[in-house]
Amino acid sequence: MRGRFITFEGGEGTGKSTQASALADRLRAHGIAVKLTREPGGSLGAEIIRHVLLSGVAKPLGPEAEAILFAAARDDHVRSTIAPALAKGTWVICDRFIDSTRAYQGELGNVDRRLLSGLERVTIGDLRPDLTLVLDVPVATGLARATKRRGAAQADRFEGEGLAFHEQLRQAYLKLAAAEPDRCVVVDARAPKPKIGSRIWSIVNKRLQPKPANREAASVTP
Ligand code: TYD
């Protein structure tokens, strides 16, 4: 059986990576094979493009060119990592996916929606996430967390944007989530990490009913 595909989305410092990894651990403990991955990146070609994008060298080329680069990275990631894992029955958890392009390049970068939907069609085809968890925190909280996590390192291409950008980003995510309630769930990510983790676990159980790979086999074994 095909694995299930879960994506995590949200602005900077919402705790996506921590929660994605906690969910992967929980599913594994439940007997499910999980591939934890991220965008941009997650495959050799995509990691190279990630470096180009996050260093900011593509910024002067404009949001359209950045959208095309994100799409090129996604194309490689889907073909090399995500689709093969799902086909094997492995669950895939991805830190950012299509909604990041829709929010950052679409809502904030104002890239033509026809270009974005064309890129989406060629990169993912009908590979939609089964569930998208949109982690939501007030912008000031998210940016403070991101600054703390970064330490002495320089802000990357998108972390370096101003407060208004991040506020607009938060609204963009809430709008995207509201438009697809069957796929997206907004998670209030202000609570302590374990509490958010439990909330996410209950959403995953309710929506996707994870079953250990060997449970069916076990039930037919005399
Ligand atoms: P990353 O360090 O992975 O950020 P975070 O820890 O916030 O997930 O950097 C990814 C950055 O790339 C992030 O600022 C969002 C941006 N991005 C886009 O603009 N479009 C996309 O399609 C994707 C996948 C990411």
mmCIF file of C-alpha atoms and ligand atoms in Angstrom:
data_model
loop_
_atom_site.group_PDB
_atom_site.id
_atom_site.type_symbol
_atom_site.label_atom_id
_atom_site.label_comp_id
_atom_site.label_asym_id
_atom_site.label_seq_id
_atom_site.Cartn_x
_atom_site.Cartn_y
_atom_site.Cartn_z
ATOM 1 C CA MET A 1 0.000 0.000 0.000
ATOM 2 C CA ARG A 2 1.205 3.490 -0.837
ATOM 3 C CA GLY A 3 2.627 5.405 2.130
ATOM 4 C CA ARG A 4 0.937 8.548 3.385
ATOM 5 C CA PHE A 5 2.363 11.968 2.638
ATOM 6 C CA ILE A 6 2.391 14.623 5.376
ATOM 7 C CA THR A 7 3.767 18.136 4.984
ATOM 8 C CA PHE A 8 4.586 20.765 7.596
ATOM 9 C CA GLU A 9 4.212 24.436 6.724
ATOM 10 C CA GLY A 10 4.460 27.800 8.434
ATOM 11 C CA GLY A 11 6.556 30.919 8.773
ATOM 12 C CA GLU A 12 10.010 31.265 10.315
ATOM 13 C CA GLY A 13 10.458 29.934 13.862
ATOM 14 C CA THR A 14 7.126 28.103 14.047
ATOM 15 C CA GLY A 15 8.856 24.882 15.145
ATOM 16 C CA LYS A 16 8.086 22.851 11.991
ATOM 17 C CA SER A 17 11.361 20.962 11.920
ATOM 18 C CA THR A 18 11.132 19.940 15.583
ATOM 19 C CA GLN A 19 7.538 18.774 15.206
ATOM 20 C CA ALA A 20 8.202 17.002 11.889
ATOM 21 C CA SER A 21 10.982 15.045 13.512
ATOM 22 C CA ALA A 22 8.899 14.295 16.648
ATOM 23 C CA LEU A 23 6.063 12.970 14.467
ATOM 24 C CA ALA A 24 8.500 10.794 12.514
ATOM 25 C CA ASP A 25 9.744 9.295 15.815
ATOM 26 C CA ARG A 26 6.204 8.653 16.991
ATOM 27 C CA LEU A 27 5.183 6.943 13.753
ATOM 28 C CA ARG A 28 8.346 4.797 13.784
ATOM 29 C CA ALA A 29 7.636 3.765 17.364
ATOM 30 C CA HIS A 30 4.224 2.739 16.051
ATOM 31 C CA GLY A 31 5.853 0.357 13.548
ATOM 32 C CA ILE A 32 5.621 2.582 10.476
ATOM 33 C CA ALA A 33 8.525 3.203 8.084
ATOM 34 C CA VAL A 34 9.084 6.959 7.725
ATOM 35 C CA LYS A 35 11.218 9.109 5.455
ATOM 36 C CA LEU A 36 11.767 12.558 6.977
ATOM 37 C CA THR A 37 12.767 15.127 4.402
ATOM 38 C CA ARG A 38 12.688 18.872 3.694
ATOM 39 C CA GLU A 39 12.385 21.509 0.996
ATOM 40 C CA PRO A 40 14.192 23.068 -0.657
ATOM 41 C CA GLY A 41 16.431 19.994 -0.594
ATOM 42 C CA GLY A 42 15.931 16.341 0.242
ATOM 43 C CA SER A 43 17.856 14.974 -2.754
ATOM 44 C CA LEU A 44 21.316 15.620 -4.140
ATOM 45 C CA GLY A 45 20.278 18.002 -6.927
ATOM 46 C CA ALA A 46 17.775 19.803 -4.735
ATOM 47 C CA GLU A 47 20.329 20.373 -1.945
ATOM 48 C CA ILE A 48 22.604 22.114 -4.471
ATOM 49 C CA ILE A 49 19.732 24.359 -5.587
ATOM 50 C CA ARG A 50 18.883 24.989 -1.890
ATOM 51 C CA HIS A 51 22.309 26.483 -1.416
ATOM 52 C CA VAL A 52 21.821 28.819 -4.396
ATOM 53 C CA LEU A 53 18.379 29.933 -3.160
ATOM 54 C CA LEU A 54 19.133 30.454 0.531
ATOM 55 C CA SER A 55 22.432 32.244 -0.077
ATOM 56 C CA GLY A 56 20.370 34.963 -1.779
ATOM 57 C CA VAL A 57 22.378 34.927 -5.029
ATOM 58 C CA ALA A 58 19.173 34.287 -7.008
ATOM 59 C CA LYS A 59 17.264 37.158 -5.355
ATOM 60 C CA PRO A 60 18.343 39.761 -7.953
ATOM 61 C CA LEU A 61 16.918 37.507 -10.679
ATOM 62 C CA GLY A 62 13.445 38.169 -9.257
ATOM 63 C CA PRO A 63 10.672 36.078 -7.697
ATOM 64 C CA GLU A 64 9.810 34.313 -10.993
ATOM 65 C CA ALA A 65 13.337 32.955 -11.333
ATOM 66 C CA GLU A 66 13.347 31.960 -7.666
ATOM 67 C CA ALA A 67 10.008 30.155 -8.183
ATOM 68 C CA ILE A 68 11.509 28.260 -11.135
ATOM 69 C CA LEU A 69 14.512 27.264 -9.021
ATOM 70 C CA PHE A 70 12.284 26.071 -6.170
ATOM 71 C CA ALA A 71 10.343 24.068 -8.760
ATOM 72 C CA ALA A 72 13.519 22.536 -10.198
ATOM 73 C CA ALA A 73 14.551 21.480 -6.695
ATOM 74 C CA ARG A 74 11.069 20.044 -6.047
ATOM 75 C CA ASP A 75 11.104 18.110 -9.300
ATOM 76 C CA ASP A 76 14.337 16.349 -8.333
ATOM 77 C CA HIS A 77 13.155 15.788 -4.756
ATOM 78 C CA VAL A 78 9.813 14.278 -5.834
ATOM 79 C CA ARG A 79 11.374 11.949 -8.400
ATOM 80 C CA SER A 80 14.426 10.882 -6.386
ATOM 81 C CA THR A 81 13.089 10.766 -2.844
ATOM 82 C CA ILE A 82 9.365 11.264 -2.237
ATOM 83 C CA ALA A 83 7.694 9.179 -4.974
ATOM 84 C CA PRO A 84 9.974 6.118 -4.534
ATOM 85 C CA ALA A 85 9.458 6.144 -0.749
ATOM 86 C CA LEU A 86 5.664 6.408 -1.019
ATOM 87 C CA ALA A 87 5.612 3.635 -3.631
ATOM 88 C CA LYS A 88 7.426 1.338 -1.163
ATOM 89 C CA GLY A 89 4.766 2.030 1.473
ATOM 90 C CA THR A 90 7.011 4.355 3.488
ATOM 91 C CA TRP A 91 5.318 7.413 4.980
ATOM 92 C CA VAL A 92 6.932 10.685 3.928
ATOM 93 C CA ILE A 93 7.064 13.709 6.222
ATOM 94 C CA CYS A 94 8.280 16.820 4.449
ATOM 95 C CA ASP A 95 9.292 20.074 6.120
ATOM 96 C CA ARG A 96 7.778 22.575 3.585
ATOM 97 C CA PHE A 97 6.302 21.726 0.188
ATOM 98 C CA ILE A 98 3.902 23.308 -2.330
ATOM 99 C CA ASP A 99 2.297 25.699 0.149
ATOM 100 C CA SER A 100 5.677 27.358 0.747
ATOM 101 C CA THR A 101 5.820 28.255 -2.951
ATOM 102 C CA ARG A 102 2.190 29.353 -2.914
ATOM 103 C CA ALA A 103 2.804 31.560 0.137
ATOM 104 C CA TYR A 104 6.335 32.946 -0.402
ATOM 105 C CA GLN A 105 6.455 33.225 -4.202
ATOM 106 C CA GLY A 106 2.698 33.477 -4.855
ATOM 107 C CA GLU A 107 1.135 35.581 -2.099
ATOM 108 C CA LEU A 108 4.268 37.541 -1.177
ATOM 109 C CA GLY A 109 6.308 37.521 -4.368
ATOM 110 C CA ASN A 110 3.244 38.093 -6.549
ATOM 111 C CA VAL A 111 4.428 35.581 -9.097
ATOM 112 C CA ASP A 112 1.805 34.954 -11.786
ATOM 113 C CA ARG A 113 -0.551 32.212 -10.548
ATOM 114 C CA ARG A 114 -0.574 30.585 -14.009
ATOM 115 C CA LEU A 115 3.197 30.169 -13.855
ATOM 116 C CA LEU A 116 2.943 28.714 -10.335
ATOM 117 C CA SER A 117 0.157 26.297 -11.168
ATOM 118 C CA GLY A 118 2.026 25.207 -14.313
ATOM 119 C CA LEU A 119 5.169 24.564 -12.253
ATOM 120 C CA GLU A 120 3.119 22.710 -9.656
ATOM 121 C CA ARG A 121 1.556 20.517 -12.335
ATOM 122 C CA VAL A 122 4.877 19.505 -13.879
ATOM 123 C CA THR A 123 6.692 18.976 -10.576
ATOM 124 C CA ILE A 124 4.128 17.115 -8.479
ATOM 125 C CA GLY A 125 1.474 15.919 -10.942
ATOM 126 C CA ASP A 126 -1.232 14.415 -8.739
ATOM 127 C CA LEU A 127 1.061 13.851 -5.764
ATOM 128 C CA ARG A 128 -0.847 15.987 -3.243
ATOM 129 C CA PRO A 129 -0.039 15.741 0.453
ATOM 130 C CA ASP A 130 -2.619 13.644 2.344
ATOM 131 C CA LEU A 131 -2.296 16.051 5.258
ATOM 132 C CA THR A 132 -0.690 19.472 5.676
ATOM 133 C CA LEU A 133 -0.057 20.814 9.175
ATOM 134 C CA VAL A 134 0.236 24.596 9.160
ATOM 135 C CA LEU A 135 2.023 25.709 12.326
ATOM 136 C CA ASP A 136 0.928 29.148 13.392
ATOM 137 C CA VAL A 137 2.528 31.532 15.892
ATOM 138 C CA PRO A 138 2.449 35.324 16.231
ATOM 139 C CA VAL A 139 5.195 36.832 14.064
ATOM 140 C CA ALA A 140 7.169 38.340 16.969
ATOM 141 C CA THR A 141 7.334 34.925 18.673
ATOM 142 C CA GLY A 142 8.434 33.165 15.477
ATOM 143 C CA LEU A 143 11.133 35.687 14.654
ATOM 144 C CA ALA A 144 12.481 35.659 18.229
ATOM 145 C CA ARG A 145 12.722 31.834 18.071
ATOM 146 C CA ALA A 146 14.397 31.949 14.651
ATOM 147 C CA THR A 147 16.944 34.524 15.866
ATOM 148 C CA LYS A 148 17.734 32.446 18.961
ATOM 149 C CA ARG A 149 18.141 29.261 16.886
ATOM 150 C CA ARG A 150 20.409 31.030 14.379
ATOM 151 C CA GLY A 151 22.851 32.273 17.048
ATOM 152 C CA ALA A 152 25.772 34.093 15.433
ATOM 153 C CA ALA A 153 24.966 32.882 11.884
ATOM 154 C CA GLN A 154 23.664 35.358 9.306
ATOM 155 C CA ALA A 155 19.944 35.478 8.448
ATOM 156 C CA ASP A 156 19.201 33.615 5.209
ATOM 157 C CA ARG A 157 17.430 35.011 2.133
ATOM 158 C CA PHE A 158 13.920 34.933 3.660
ATOM 159 C CA GLU A 159 14.696 35.264 7.397
ATOM 160 C CA GLY A 160 16.258 38.633 6.509
ATOM 161 C CA GLU A 161 12.914 40.110 5.316
ATOM 162 C CA GLY A 162 11.148 42.680 7.535
ATOM 163 C CA LEU A 163 8.301 42.338 10.027
ATOM 164 C CA ALA A 164 5.609 43.302 7.477
ATOM 165 C CA PHE A 165 6.750 40.471 5.183
ATOM 166 C CA HIS A 166 6.426 37.912 7.975
ATOM 167 C CA GLU A 167 3.016 39.233 9.034
ATOM 168 C CA GLN A 168 1.790 38.951 5.445
ATOM 169 C CA LEU A 169 3.275 35.466 5.289
ATOM 170 C CA ARG A 170 1.314 34.373 8.344
ATOM 171 C CA GLN A 171 -1.925 35.668 6.810
ATOM 172 C CA ALA A 172 -1.066 33.978 3.499
ATOM 173 C CA TYR A 173 -0.713 30.603 5.236
ATOM 174 C CA LEU A 174 -3.999 31.026 7.108
ATOM 175 C CA LYS A 175 -5.720 31.866 3.816
ATOM 176 C CA LEU A 176 -4.193 28.874 2.003
ATOM 177 C CA ALA A 177 -5.210 26.561 4.848
ATOM 178 C CA ALA A 178 -8.761 27.894 4.913
ATOM 179 C CA ALA A 179 -9.085 27.275 1.170
ATOM 180 C CA GLU A 180 -8.318 23.537 1.531
ATOM 181 C CA PRO A 181 -9.768 22.329 4.829
ATOM 182 C CA ASP A 182 -9.781 18.684 3.686
ATOM 183 C CA ARG A 183 -6.008 18.724 3.415
ATOM 184 C CA CYS A 184 -4.819 21.465 5.799
ATOM 185 C CA VAL A 185 -5.069 21.828 9.567
ATOM 186 C CA VAL A 186 -3.822 24.949 11.358
ATOM 187 C CA VAL A 187 -2.022 24.121 14.602
ATOM 188 C CA ASP A 188 -1.592 26.784 17.276
ATOM 189 C CA ALA A 189 2.148 26.443 17.890
ATOM 190 C CA ARG A 190 2.485 28.756 20.909
ATOM 191 C CA ALA A 191 2.104 25.946 23.436
ATOM 192 C CA PRO A 192 5.070 23.970 24.867
ATOM 193 C CA LYS A 193 6.583 21.528 22.338
ATOM 194 C CA PRO A 194 5.220 18.288 23.883
ATOM 195 C CA LYS A 195 1.706 19.711 23.907
ATOM 196 C CA ILE A 196 1.932 20.672 20.228
ATOM 197 C CA GLY A 197 3.335 17.199 19.513
ATOM 198 C CA SER A 198 0.339 15.541 21.191
ATOM 199 C CA ARG A 199 -2.088 17.729 19.293
ATOM 200 C CA ILE A 200 -0.378 16.804 16.000
ATOM 201 C CA TRP A 201 -0.435 13.122 16.923
ATOM 202 C CA SER A 202 -4.162 13.251 17.550
ATOM 203 C CA ILE A 203 -4.763 15.016 14.197
ATOM 204 C CA VAL A 204 -2.681 12.382 12.366
ATOM 205 C CA ASN A 205 -4.549 9.563 14.115
ATOM 206 C CA LYS A 206 -7.925 11.055 13.349
ATOM 207 C CA ARG A 207 -7.203 11.866 9.715
ATOM 208 C CA LEU A 208 -4.846 9.086 8.592
ATOM 209 C CA GLN A 209 -5.328 6.254 11.120
ATOM 210 C CA PRO A 210 -1.737 4.973 11.060
ATOM 211 C CA LYS A 211 -1.542 1.183 11.301
ATOM 212 C CA PRO A 212 1.675 -0.723 11.968
ATOM 213 C CA ALA A 213 2.828 -2.535 8.828
ATOM 214 C CA ASN A 214 2.850 -5.886 10.618
ATOM 215 C CA ARG A 215 -0.498 -5.611 12.405
ATOM 216 C CA GLU A 216 -2.526 -7.145 9.550
ATOM 217 C CA ALA A 217 0.047 -9.880 9.066
ATOM 218 C CA ALA A 218 -0.023 -10.532 12.813
ATOM 219 C CA SER A 219 -3.802 -10.802 12.862
ATOM 220 C CA VAL A 220 -3.885 -13.528 10.171
ATOM 221 C CA THR A 221 -1.053 -15.550 11.712
ATOM 222 C CA PRO A 222 -2.541 -18.580 13.474
HETATM 223 P P1 TYD B 1 14.849 26.805 5.787
HETATM 224 O O1 TYD B 1 16.163 27.113 6.430
HETATM 225 O O2 TYD B 1 14.556 25.387 5.463
HETATM 226 O O3 TYD B 1 13.720 27.516 6.608
HETATM 227 P P2 TYD B 1 12.761 27.048 7.730
HETATM 228 O O4 TYD B 1 13.640 26.538 8.846
HETATM 229 O O5 TYD B 1 12.018 28.289 8.036
HETATM 230 O O6 TYD B 1 11.903 25.981 7.096
HETATM 231 O O7 TYD B 1 14.742 27.713 4.503
HETATM 232 C C1 TYD B 1 13.789 27.563 3.553
HETATM 233 C C2 TYD B 1 13.381 28.945 3.095
HETATM 234 O O8 TYD B 1 12.943 28.867 1.729
HETATM 235 C C3 TYD B 1 12.233 29.503 3.924
HETATM 236 O O9 TYD B 1 12.503 30.851 4.226
HETATM 237 C C4 TYD B 1 11.068 29.427 2.980
HETATM 238 C C5 TYD B 1 11.660 29.451 1.608
HETATM 239 N N1 TYD B 1 10.893 28.693 0.588
HETATM 240 C C6 TYD B 1 10.260 29.380 -0.432
HETATM 241 O O10 TYD B 1 10.322 30.609 -0.494
HETATM 242 N N2 TYD B 1 9.594 28.672 -1.388
HETATM 243 C C7 TYD B 1 9.514 27.306 -1.368
HETATM 244 O O11 TYD B 1 8.875 26.696 -2.254
HETATM 245 C C8 TYD B 1 10.172 26.608 -0.300
HETATM 246 C C9 TYD B 1 10.125 25.116 -0.245
HETATM 247 C C10 TYD B 1 10.857 27.340 0.660
#
